[in-house]
PDB file of C-alpha atoms in Angstrom:
ATOM      1  CA  UNK A 664       0.000   0.000   0.000  1.00  0.00           C
ATOM      2  CA  UNK A 665       1.314   3.471  -0.892  1.00  0.00           C
ATOM      3  CA  UNK A 666       1.762   5.600   2.218  1.00  0.00           C
ATOM      4  CA  UNK A 667      -0.327   8.739   2.069  1.00  0.00           C
ATOM      5  CA  UNK A 668       0.505  12.135   3.541  1.00  0.00           C
ATOM      6  CA  UNK A 669      -1.198  15.477   3.439  1.00  0.00           C
ATOM      7  CA  UNK A 670       2.156  17.109   2.689  1.00  0.00           C
ATOM      8  CA  UNK A 671       5.539  15.870   1.556  1.00  0.00           C
ATOM      9  CA  UNK A 672       8.567  18.128   1.909  1.00  0.00           C
ATOM     10  CA  UNK A 673      11.416  17.213  -0.438  1.00  0.00           C
ATOM     11  CA  UNK A 674      14.595  18.539   1.131  1.00  0.00           C
ATOM     12  CA  UNK A 675      15.626  18.558   4.776  1.00  0.00           C
ATOM     13  CA  UNK A 676      17.518  21.844   5.067  1.00  0.00           C
ATOM     14  CA  UNK A 677      16.383  25.003   6.845  1.00  0.00           C
ATOM     15  CA  UNK A 678      13.551  25.651   4.370  1.00  0.00           C
ATOM     16  CA  UNK A 679      12.204  22.110   4.369  1.00  0.00           C
ATOM     17  CA  UNK A 680      12.403  21.628   8.137  1.00  0.00           C
ATOM     18  CA  UNK A 681      10.740  24.995   8.742  1.00  0.00           C
ATOM     19  CA  UNK A 682       7.848  24.091   6.436  1.00  0.00           C
ATOM     20  CA  UNK A 683       7.532  20.711   8.148  1.00  0.00           C
ATOM     21  CA  UNK A 684       7.511  22.337  11.588  1.00  0.00           C
ATOM     22  CA  UNK A 685       4.592  24.581  10.655  1.00  0.00           C
ATOM     23  CA  UNK A 686       2.695  21.703   9.047  1.00  0.00           C
ATOM     24  CA  UNK A 687       3.317  19.393  11.990  1.00  0.00           C
ATOM     25  CA  UNK A 688       2.080  22.004  14.437  1.00  0.00           C
ATOM     26  CA  UNK A 689      -0.999  22.411  12.232  1.00  0.00           C
ATOM     27  CA  UNK A 690      -1.675  18.674  12.750  1.00  0.00           C
ATOM     28  CA  UNK A 691      -0.986  17.788   9.120  1.00  0.00           C
ATOM     29  CA  UNK A 692       0.460  14.370   8.347  1.00  0.00           C
ATOM     30  CA  UNK A 693       3.834  15.310   6.893  1.00  0.00           C
ATOM     31  CA  UNK A 694       6.879  13.523   5.521  1.00  0.00           C
ATOM     32  CA  UNK A 695      10.312  15.081   5.008  1.00  0.00           C
ATOM     33  CA  UNK A 696      12.533  13.404   2.415  1.00  0.00           C
ATOM     34  CA  UNK A 697      16.095  14.383   3.293  1.00  0.00           C
ATOM     35  CA  UNK A 698      18.877  13.611   0.818  1.00  0.00           C
ATOM     36  CA  UNK A 699      21.491  14.868   3.294  1.00  0.00           C
ATOM     37  CA  UNK A 700      23.193  17.345   0.928  1.00  0.00           C
ATOM     38  CA  UNK A 701      22.915  20.791   2.574  1.00  0.00           C
ATOM     39  CA  UNK A 702      24.546  23.592   0.638  1.00  0.00           C
ATOM     40  CA  UNK A 703      26.333  24.947   3.708  1.00  0.00           C
ATOM     41  CA  UNK A 704      27.875  21.612   4.736  1.00  0.00           C
ATOM     42  CA  UNK A 705      31.465  22.854   4.047  1.00  0.00           C
ATOM     43  CA  UNK A 706      31.037  25.724   6.540  1.00  0.00           C
ATOM     44  CA  UNK A 707      32.024  25.223  10.183  1.00  0.00           C
ATOM     45  CA  UNK A 708      29.555  27.842  11.366  1.00  0.00           C
ATOM     46  CA  UNK A 709      26.607  29.838  10.053  1.00  0.00           C
ATOM     47  CA  UNK A 710      26.233  33.533  10.718  1.00  0.00           C
ATOM     48  CA  UNK A 711      23.552  36.191  10.543  1.00  0.00           C
ATOM     49  CA  UNK A 712      20.716  34.092  12.008  1.00  0.00           C
ATOM     50  CA  UNK A 713      19.464  35.880  15.119  1.00  0.00           C
ATOM     51  CA  UNK A 714      19.985  33.725  18.276  1.00  0.00           C
ATOM     52  CA  UNK A 715      21.829  31.089  16.171  1.00  0.00           C
ATOM     53  CA  UNK A 716      24.791  33.184  15.027  1.00  0.00           C
ATOM     54  CA  UNK A 717      27.913  31.014  14.951  1.00  0.00           C
ATOM     55  CA  UNK A 718      26.050  27.734  15.293  1.00  0.00           C
ATOM     56  CA  UNK A 719      27.466  24.800  13.283  1.00  0.00           C
ATOM     57  CA  UNK A 720      25.103  23.966  10.408  1.00  0.00           C
ATOM     58  CA  UNK A 721      25.010  20.262  11.326  1.00  0.00           C
ATOM     59  CA  UNK A 722      23.949  21.134  14.871  1.00  0.00           C
ATOM     60  CA  UNK A 723      21.259  23.477  13.556  1.00  0.00           C
ATOM     61  CA  UNK A 724      19.788  20.759  11.320  1.00  0.00           C
ATOM     62  CA  UNK A 725      19.947  18.150  14.083  1.00  0.00           C
ATOM     63  CA  UNK A 726      17.970  20.454  16.364  1.00  0.00           C
ATOM     64  CA  UNK A 727      15.453  21.068  13.577  1.00  0.00           C
ATOM     65  CA  UNK A 728      14.930  17.319  13.136  1.00  0.00           C
ATOM     66  CA  UNK A 729      14.342  16.927  16.871  1.00  0.00           C
ATOM     67  CA  UNK A 730      11.779  19.721  16.786  1.00  0.00           C
ATOM     68  CA  UNK A 731       9.703  18.328  13.902  1.00  0.00           C
ATOM     69  CA  UNK A 732       9.732  14.886  15.504  1.00  0.00           C
ATOM     70  CA  UNK A 733       7.877  16.325  18.516  1.00  0.00           C
ATOM     71  CA  UNK A 734       4.938  17.109  16.237  1.00  0.00           C
ATOM     72  CA  UNK A 735       4.704  13.702  14.593  1.00  0.00           C
ATOM     73  CA  UNK A 736       6.475  14.609  11.349  1.00  0.00           C
ATOM     74  CA  UNK A 737       8.113  11.622   9.652  1.00  0.00           C
ATOM     75  CA  UNK A 738      11.605  11.955   8.191  1.00  0.00           C
ATOM     76  CA  UNK A 739      13.295   9.558   5.805  1.00  0.00           C
ATOM     77  CA  UNK A 740      16.938   9.748   4.702  1.00  0.00           C
ATOM     78  CA  UNK A 741      16.446   9.276   0.980  1.00  0.00           C
ATOM     79  CA  UNK A 742      16.134  11.213  -2.263  1.00  0.00           C
ATOM     80  CA  UNK A 743      13.083  11.757  -4.433  1.00  0.00           C
ATOM     81  CA  UNK A 744      13.850  10.686  -8.004  1.00  0.00           C
ATOM     82  CA  UNK A 745      10.446  11.307  -9.566  1.00  0.00           C
ATOM     83  CA  UNK A 746       7.165  13.089  -8.905  1.00  0.00           C
ATOM     84  CA  UNK A 747       4.063  12.254 -10.908  1.00  0.00           C
ATOM     85  CA  UNK A 748       0.680  14.015 -10.728  1.00  0.00           C
ATOM     86  CA  UNK A 749      -2.038  11.436 -10.071  1.00  0.00           C
ATOM     87  CA  UNK A 750      -4.701  13.218 -12.132  1.00  0.00           C
ATOM     88  CA  UNK A 751      -6.662  14.458  -9.114  1.00  0.00           C
ATOM     89  CA  UNK A 752      -4.388  17.345  -8.178  1.00  0.00           C
ATOM     90  CA  UNK A 753      -2.251  15.185  -5.893  1.00  0.00           C
ATOM     91  CA  UNK A 754       1.146  13.530  -6.346  1.00  0.00           C
ATOM     92  CA  UNK A 755       3.049  10.254  -6.200  1.00  0.00           C
ATOM     93  CA  UNK A 756       6.679  10.611  -5.145  1.00  0.00           C
ATOM     94  CA  UNK A 757       9.194   7.858  -5.928  1.00  0.00           C
ATOM     95  CA  UNK A 758      12.285   7.534  -3.733  1.00  0.00           C
ATOM     96  CA  UNK A 759      15.683   6.103  -4.638  1.00  0.00           C
ATOM     97  CA  UNK A 760      15.034   2.912  -2.715  1.00  0.00           C
ATOM     98  CA  UNK A 761      11.923   2.298  -4.820  1.00  0.00           C
ATOM     99  CA  UNK A 762       9.354   3.298  -2.219  1.00  0.00           C
ATOM    100  CA  UNK A 763       6.401   5.381  -3.453  1.00  0.00           C
ATOM    101  CA  UNK A 764       4.631   7.861  -1.187  1.00  0.00           C
ATOM    102  CA  UNK A 765       1.558   9.961  -1.919  1.00  0.00           C
ATOM    103  CA  UNK A 766       1.064  13.650  -1.129  1.00  0.00           C
ATOM    104  CA  UNK A 767      -1.832  16.037  -1.409  1.00  0.00           C
ATOM    105  CA  UNK A 768       0.601  18.959  -1.453  1.00  0.00           C
ATOM    106  CA  UNK A 769       4.344  19.282  -2.074  1.00  0.00           C
ATOM    107  CA  UNK A 770       7.157  21.541  -0.892  1.00  0.00           C
ATOM    108  CA  UNK A 771      10.272  21.342  -3.056  1.00  0.00           C
ATOM    109  CA  UNK A 772      13.226  22.519  -0.970  1.00  0.00           C
ATOM    110  CA  UNK A 773      16.022  20.729  -2.815  1.00  0.00           C
ATOM    111  CA  UNK A 774      18.374  23.716  -2.816  1.00  0.00           C
ATOM    112  CA  UNK A 775      21.298  24.117  -5.175  1.00  0.00           C
ATOM    113  CA  UNK A 776      24.868  22.952  -5.611  1.00  0.00           C
ATOM    114  CA  UNK A 777      27.901  25.241  -5.811  1.00  0.00           C
ATOM    115  CA  UNK A 778      30.164  24.395  -8.753  1.00  0.00           C
ATOM    116  CA  UNK A 779      33.583  25.771  -7.879  1.00  0.00           C
ATOM    117  CA  UNK A 780      36.242  27.140 -10.248  1.00  0.00           C
ATOM    118  CA  UNK A 781      38.674  24.410 -11.303  1.00  0.00           C
ATOM    119  CA  UNK A 782      41.749  25.872  -9.623  1.00  0.00           C
ATOM    120  CA  UNK A 783      43.830  23.360  -7.636  1.00  0.00           C
ATOM    121  CA  UNK A 784      43.168  23.732  -3.921  1.00  0.00           C
ATOM    122  CA  UNK A 785      39.945  25.722  -4.162  1.00  0.00           C
ATOM    123  CA  UNK A 786      37.526  22.834  -3.575  1.00  0.00           C
ATOM    124  CA  UNK A 787      39.613  21.409  -0.734  1.00  0.00           C
ATOM    125  CA  UNK A 788      39.621  24.699   1.177  1.00  0.00           C
ATOM    126  CA  UNK A 789      36.095  25.868   0.378  1.00  0.00           C
ATOM    127  CA  UNK A 790      34.280  26.975   3.517  1.00  0.00           C
ATOM    128  CA  UNK A 791      37.560  27.447   5.415  1.00  0.00           C
ATOM    129  CA  UNK A 792      39.746  30.171   3.900  1.00  0.00           C
ATOM    130  CA  UNK A 793      38.265  29.938   0.396  1.00  0.00           C
ATOM    131  CA  UNK A 794      34.913  31.677   0.763  1.00  0.00           C
ATOM    132  CA  UNK A 795      32.113  33.064  -1.366  1.00  0.00           C
ATOM    133  CA  UNK A 796      29.841  35.189   0.849  1.00  0.00           C
ATOM    134  CA  UNK A 797      31.111  38.157   2.889  1.00  0.00           C
ATOM    135  CA  UNK A 798      27.859  38.286   4.864  1.00  0.00           C
ATOM    136  CA  UNK A 799      28.425  34.666   5.903  1.00  0.00           C
ATOM    137  CA  UNK A 800      32.143  34.906   6.735  1.00  0.00           C
ATOM    138  CA  UNK A 801      33.327  38.502   6.389  1.00  0.00           C
ATOM    139  CA  UNK A 802      33.372  39.334  10.101  1.00  0.00           C
ATOM    140  CA  UNK A 803      35.419  36.235  10.926  1.00  0.00           C
ATOM    141  CA  UNK A 804      38.168  37.143   8.415  1.00  0.00           C
ATOM    142  CA  UNK A 805      37.955  40.939   8.760  1.00  0.00           C
ATOM    143  CA  UNK A 806      41.139  42.914   8.074  1.00  0.00           C
ATOM    144  CA  UNK A 807      42.977  39.918   6.613  1.00  0.00           C
ATOM    145  CA  UNK A 808      44.636  39.940   3.196  1.00  0.00           C
ATOM    146  CA  UNK A 809      41.835  39.112   0.747  1.00  0.00           C
ATOM    147  CA  UNK A 810      42.086  37.797  -2.770  1.00  0.00           C
ATOM    148  CA  UNK A 811      39.153  37.613  -5.183  1.00  0.00           C
ATOM    149  CA  UNK A 812      39.243  35.100  -8.032  1.00  0.00           C
ATOM    150  CA  UNK A 813      37.599  36.647 -11.097  1.00  0.00           C
ATOM    151  CA  UNK A 814      35.759  34.201 -13.329  1.00  0.00           C
ATOM    152  CA  UNK A 815      33.315  36.685 -14.898  1.00  0.00           C
ATOM    153  CA  UNK A 816      33.217  40.506 -15.113  1.00  0.00           C
ATOM    154  CA  UNK A 817      30.688  40.331 -12.228  1.00  0.00           C
ATOM    155  CA  UNK A 818      33.607  39.372  -9.970  1.00  0.00           C
ATOM    156  CA  UNK A 819      34.356  43.100  -9.813  1.00  0.00           C
ATOM    157  CA  UNK A 820      31.162  43.464  -7.776  1.00  0.00           C
ATOM    158  CA  UNK A 821      32.379  40.781  -5.370  1.00  0.00           C
ATOM    159  CA  UNK A 822      35.732  42.515  -4.955  1.00  0.00           C
ATOM    160  CA  UNK A 823      34.018  45.819  -4.207  1.00  0.00           C
ATOM    161  CA  UNK A 824      31.691  44.169  -1.692  1.00  0.00           C
ATOM    162  CA  UNK A 825      34.416  42.405   0.271  1.00  0.00           C
ATOM    163  CA  UNK A 826      36.351  45.667   0.573  1.00  0.00           C
ATOM    164  CA  UNK A 827      33.844  46.514   3.306  1.00  0.00           C
ATOM    165  CA  UNK A 828      35.571  43.897   5.500  1.00  0.00           C
ATOM    166  CA  UNK A 829      39.224  44.525   4.566  1.00  0.00           C
ATOM    167  CA  UNK A 830      41.195  47.335   3.000  1.00  0.00           C
ATOM    168  CA  UNK A 831      43.763  44.856   1.656  1.00  0.00           C
ATOM    169  CA  UNK A 832      41.998  43.339  -1.353  1.00  0.00           C
ATOM    170  CA  UNK A 833      43.515  42.027  -4.588  1.00  0.00           C
ATOM    171  CA  UNK A 834      41.390  41.105  -7.590  1.00  0.00           C
ATOM    172  CA  UNK A 835      43.026  38.305  -9.587  1.00  0.00           C
ATOM    173  CA  UNK A 836      41.584  38.578 -13.100  1.00  0.00           C
ATOM    174  CA  UNK A 837      42.235  34.856 -13.798  1.00  0.00           C
ATOM    175  CA  UNK A 838      39.915  34.138 -16.773  1.00  0.00           C
ATOM    176  CA  UNK A 839      38.740  37.743 -17.214  1.00  0.00           C
ATOM    177  CA  UNK A 840      40.595  39.910 -19.739  1.00  0.00           C
ATOM    178  CA  UNK A 841      41.639  43.387 -18.675  1.00  0.00           C
ATOM    179  CA  UNK A 842      39.628  44.958 -21.482  1.00  0.00           C
ATOM    180  CA  UNK A 843      36.454  43.366 -20.080  1.00  0.00           C
ATOM    181  CA  UNK A 844      36.577  45.801 -17.169  1.00  0.00           C
ATOM    182  CA  UNK A 845      34.627  48.984 -17.799  1.00  0.00           C
ATOM    183  CA  UNK A 846      35.796  52.484 -16.994  1.00  0.00           C
ATOM    184  CA  UNK A 847      33.315  52.522 -14.092  1.00  0.00           C
ATOM    185  CA  UNK A 848      34.752  49.216 -12.827  1.00  0.00           C
ATOM    186  CA  UNK A 849      38.273  50.653 -12.810  1.00  0.00           C
ATOM    187  CA  UNK A 850      37.202  53.870 -11.086  1.00  0.00           C
ATOM    188  CA  UNK A 851      35.328  52.002  -8.358  1.00  0.00           C
ATOM    189  CA  UNK A 852      38.140  49.517  -7.803  1.00  0.00           C
ATOM    190  CA  UNK A 853      40.603  52.392  -7.451  1.00  0.00           C
ATOM    191  CA  UNK A 854      38.286  54.222  -5.052  1.00  0.00           C
ATOM    192  CA  UNK A 855      37.960  51.091  -2.920  1.00  0.00           C
ATOM    193  CA  UNK A 856      41.723  50.547  -2.947  1.00  0.00           C
ATOM    194  CA  UNK A 857      41.429  47.164  -4.678  1.00  0.00           C
ATOM    195  CA  UNK A 858      44.584  46.070  -6.506  1.00  0.00           C
ATOM    196  CA  UNK A 859      44.069  44.412  -9.899  1.00  0.00           C
ATOM    197  CA  UNK A 860      46.401  41.609 -11.005  1.00  0.00           C
ATOM    198  CA  UNK A 861      46.110  40.177 -14.536  1.00  0.00           C
ATOM    199  CA  UNK A 862      47.048  36.615 -15.391  1.00  0.00           C
ATOM    200  CA  UNK A 863      45.615  33.173 -14.761  1.00  0.00           C
ATOM    201  CA  UNK A 864      45.755  31.693 -11.272  1.00  0.00           C
ATOM    202  CA  UNK A 865      47.517  28.311 -11.261  1.00  0.00           C
ATOM    203  CA  UNK A 866      46.912  27.293  -7.668  1.00  0.00           C
ATOM    204  CA  UNK A 867      47.009  28.116  -3.978  1.00  0.00           C
ATOM    205  CA  UNK A 868      49.899  28.121  -1.543  1.00  0.00           C
ATOM    206  CA  UNK A 869      49.137  26.398   1.757  1.00  0.00           C
ATOM    207  CA  UNK A 870      51.393  26.178   4.819  1.00  0.00           C
ATOM    208  CA  UNK A 871      50.454  24.373   8.043  1.00  0.00           C
ATOM    209  CA  UNK A 872      46.946  23.847   6.670  1.00  0.00           C
ATOM    210  CA  UNK A 873      46.388  27.565   6.136  1.00  0.00           C
ATOM    211  CA  UNK A 874      46.149  29.548   2.918  1.00  0.00           C
ATOM    212  CA  UNK A 875      49.187  31.798   2.614  1.00  0.00           C
ATOM    213  CA  UNK A 876      49.235  32.790  -1.027  1.00  0.00           C
ATOM    214  CA  UNK A 877      47.853  32.729  -4.559  1.00  0.00           C
ATOM    215  CA  UNK A 878      50.210  31.470  -7.277  1.00  0.00           C
ATOM    216  CA  UNK A 879      49.902  32.720 -10.858  1.00  0.00           C
ATOM    217  CA  UNK A 880      50.728  30.776 -13.980  1.00  0.00           C
ATOM    218  CA  UNK A 881      54.080  32.563 -14.306  1.00  0.00           C
ATOM    219  CA  UNK A 882      55.079  31.357 -10.826  1.00  0.00           C
ATOM    220  CA  UNK A 883      54.526  34.675  -9.077  1.00  0.00           C
ATOM    221  CA  UNK A 884      53.063  34.279  -5.581  1.00  0.00           C
ATOM    222  CA  UNK A 885      50.897  36.939  -3.939  1.00  0.00           C
ATOM    223  CA  UNK A 886      50.586  36.622  -0.177  1.00  0.00           C
ATOM    224  CA  UNK A 887      46.903  36.212   0.727  1.00  0.00           C
ATOM    225  CA  UNK A 888      45.191  34.526   3.675  1.00  0.00           C
ATOM    226  CA  UNK A 889      41.629  34.513   2.307  1.00  0.00           C
ATOM    227  CA  UNK A 890      40.364  33.927  -1.218  1.00  0.00           C
ATOM    228  CA  UNK A 891      36.831  34.804  -2.292  1.00  0.00           C
ATOM    229  CA  UNK A 892      35.401  32.911  -5.248  1.00  0.00           C
ATOM    230  CA  UNK A 893      32.082  32.958  -7.083  1.00  0.00           C
ATOM    231  CA  UNK A 894      30.779  29.407  -7.529  1.00  0.00           C
ATOM    232  CA  UNK A 895      28.464  28.655 -10.408  1.00  0.00           C
ATOM    233  CA  UNK A 896      25.051  27.962  -8.929  1.00  0.00           C
ATOM    234  CA  UNK A 897      23.412  24.753 -10.126  1.00  0.00           C
ATOM    235  CA  UNK A 898      19.770  24.799  -8.968  1.00  0.00           C
ATOM    236  CA  UNK A 899      18.312  21.375  -8.181  1.00  0.00           C
ATOM    237  CA  UNK A 900      15.095  21.988 -10.096  1.00  0.00           C
ATOM    238  CA  UNK A 901      14.781  18.614 -11.823  1.00  0.00           C
ATOM    239  CA  UNK A 902      11.598  17.635  -9.998  1.00  0.00           C
ATOM    240  CA  UNK A 903       9.991  20.998 -10.697  1.00  0.00           C
ATOM    241  CA  UNK A 904      10.855  20.663 -14.376  1.00  0.00           C
ATOM    242  CA  UNK A 905       9.262  17.197 -14.498  1.00  0.00           C
ATOM    243  CA  UNK A 906       6.105  18.693 -13.037  1.00  0.00           C
ATOM    244  CA  UNK A 907       6.075  21.407 -15.708  1.00  0.00           C
ATOM    245  CA  UNK A 908       6.734  24.358 -13.399  1.00  0.00           C
ATOM    246  CA  UNK A 909       7.485  27.611 -15.185  1.00  0.00           C
ATOM    247  CA  UNK A 910      11.092  28.712 -14.682  1.00  0.00           C
ATOM    248  CA  UNK A 911      12.695  32.136 -14.924  1.00  0.00           C
ATOM    249  CA  UNK A 912      16.227  32.805 -16.094  1.00  0.00           C
ATOM    250  CA  UNK A 913      18.538  34.740 -13.767  1.00  0.00           C
ATOM    251  CA  UNK A 914      22.299  35.443 -13.815  1.00  0.00           C
ATOM    252  CA  UNK A 915      22.573  32.604 -11.282  1.00  0.00           C
ATOM    253  CA  UNK A 916      20.550  29.901 -13.042  1.00  0.00           C
ATOM    254  CA  UNK A 917      16.917  29.000 -13.698  1.00  0.00           C
ATOM    255  CA  UNK A 918      14.494  29.137 -10.788  1.00  0.00           C
ATOM    256  CA  UNK A 919      10.730  28.565 -10.535  1.00  0.00           C
ATOM    257  CA  UNK A 920       8.279  31.393 -10.924  1.00  0.00           C
ATOM    258  CA  UNK A 921       6.629  31.726  -7.505  1.00  0.00           C
ATOM    259  CA  UNK A 922       4.252  34.022  -5.663  1.00  0.00           C
ATOM    260  CA  UNK A 923       5.054  35.650  -2.331  1.00  0.00           C
ATOM    261  CA  UNK A 924       4.381  32.391  -0.455  1.00  0.00           C
ATOM    262  CA  UNK A 925       6.539  30.216  -2.713  1.00  0.00           C
ATOM    263  CA  UNK A 926       3.623  28.751  -4.666  1.00  0.00           C
ATOM    264  CA  UNK A 927       4.805  27.633  -8.114  1.00  0.00           C
ATOM    265  CA  UNK A 928       2.790  27.636 -11.338  1.00  0.00           C
ATOM    266  CA  UNK A 929       1.936  23.960 -10.688  1.00  0.00           C
ATOM    267  CA  UNK A 930      -1.169  23.773  -8.458  1.00  0.00           C
ATOM    268  CA  UNK A 931      -0.359  22.146  -5.145  1.00  0.00           C
ATOM    269  CA  UNK A 932       3.420  22.660  -5.376  1.00  0.00           C
ATOM    270  CA  UNK A 933       5.488  25.182  -3.411  1.00  0.00           C
ATOM    271  CA  UNK A 934       9.226  25.919  -3.565  1.00  0.00           C
ATOM    272  CA  UNK A 935      11.339  27.218  -0.695  1.00  0.00           C
ATOM    273  CA  UNK A 936      14.939  28.086   0.084  1.00  0.00           C
ATOM    274  CA  UNK A 937      17.611  27.919  -2.620  1.00  0.00           C
ATOM    275  CA  UNK A 938      15.209  25.902  -4.773  1.00  0.00           C
ATOM    276  CA  UNK A 939      13.483  29.212  -5.453  1.00  0.00           C
ATOM    277  CA  UNK A 940      16.439  31.597  -5.559  1.00  0.00           C
ATOM    278  CA  UNK A 941      20.209  31.908  -5.362  1.00  0.00           C
ATOM    279  CA  UNK A 942      20.465  34.408  -2.516  1.00  0.00           C
ATOM    280  CA  UNK A 943      18.312  32.653   0.090  1.00  0.00           C
ATOM    281  CA  UNK A 944      20.473  32.519   3.216  1.00  0.00           C
ATOM    282  CA  UNK A 945      19.587  30.155   6.077  1.00  0.00           C
ATOM    283  CA  UNK A 946      17.396  32.744   7.783  1.00  0.00           C
ATOM    284  CA  UNK A 947      15.598  33.550   4.513  1.00  0.00           C
ATOM    285  CA  UNK A 948      15.153  29.857   3.744  1.00  0.00           C
ATOM    286  CA  UNK A 949      13.606  29.205   7.143  1.00  0.00           C
ATOM    287  CA  UNK A 950      11.240  32.136   6.639  1.00  0.00           C
ATOM    288  CA  UNK A 951      10.270  30.910   3.169  1.00  0.00           C
ATOM    289  CA  UNK A 952       9.591  27.422   4.506  1.00  0.00           C
ATOM    290  CA  UNK A 953       7.381  28.884   7.210  1.00  0.00           C
ATOM    291  CA  UNK A 954       5.315  30.815   4.665  1.00  0.00           C
ATOM    292  CA  UNK A 955       4.954  27.764   2.428  1.00  0.00           C
ATOM    293  CA  UNK A 956       3.876  25.562   5.330  1.00  0.00           C
ATOM    294  CA  UNK A 957       1.270  28.049   6.537  1.00  0.00           C
ATOM    295  CA  UNK A 958      -0.148  28.520   3.048  1.00  0.00           C
ATOM    296  CA  UNK A 959      -0.343  24.772   2.411  1.00  0.00           C
ATOM    297  CA  UNK A 960      -2.273  24.281   5.645  1.00  0.00           C
ATOM    298  CA  UNK A 961      -4.759  26.977   4.620  1.00  0.00           C
ATOM    299  CA  UNK A 962      -5.000  25.543   1.106  1.00  0.00           C
ATOM    300  CA  UNK A 963      -5.826  22.077   2.451  1.00  0.00           C
ATOM    301  CA  UNK A 964      -8.312  23.449   4.967  1.00  0.00           C
ATOM    302  CA  UNK A 965     -10.362  25.359   2.414  1.00  0.00           C
ATOM    303  CA  UNK A 966     -10.138  22.549  -0.137  1.00  0.00           C
ATOM    304  CA  UNK A 967     -11.677  20.178   2.409  1.00  0.00           C
ATOM    305  CA  UNK A 968     -14.332  22.690   3.459  1.00  0.00           C
ATOM    306  CA  UNK A 969     -15.312  23.362  -0.144  1.00  0.00           C
ATOM    307  CA  UNK A 970     -15.514  19.619  -0.799  1.00  0.00           C
ATOM    308  CA  UNK A 971     -17.780  19.200   2.208  1.00  0.00           C
ATOM    309  CA  UNK A 972     -20.039  22.007   1.010  1.00  0.00           C
ATOM    310  CA  UNK A 973     -20.379  20.380  -2.421  1.00  0.00           C
ATOM    311  CA  UNK A 974     -21.517  17.136  -0.787  1.00  0.00           C
TER     312      UNK A 974
END
């Protein structure tokens, strides 16, 4: 027999757990399918979440799982590989292990993956002294010697942003040609005191498990203790695409078209967290999950009331 739930949340990060918490407290039978691939797993701590500033992400998620369990929410460590509408406005979800579960409503909170530049050492040190978000890590590395690895002309924006946290910033053009920088770019970089170094980056210099420099292709080494990079965002929107959700193109990938509650263009399906946008930090993701959960509860309530009236 296929197990039936009023709501299935696909993704067990901040957005998914927050949606499940609201639904569980609303006495809705809810299942969370957690693939165990949180975007912030490389980070030792998360910042900017009031009352949870500095908390390790793994600890945060463990506490979230304990909280939803108190309200009868089921959680399975698995991945959803397919979602099929059943023809009545509800959905059958197939998991990797072959199990099929049924949902009246869905929350897709599958997040995104960060595809890092292919420079030796970058992936190994990501989340430590190779960083991407100054709001997440800027305070912890303030006033250190920053490098910024340019992979697109938009890297100029990143270099200007991180100059808020250090006045010693070097922009390594890497794969960006000097003539791709506009006159405004050069004026702003000069005003911010950002040094610009042309040439491709060949690798990182690490001593005693700490970043100490950036090495160019010609062998030149620039002393740096922090390197900011801009990963290519790869949204995990496969399930939404299978369902026929409308997507919108952004500079950071394709994301579903949603209303203010996260409702997609597919009736009965909501998106939350990085599944709906690149810049959703943990606190934003939790908020988005809350809104989705509350709206799904209301949607189910009025659907049932309207059905009762018709009878």
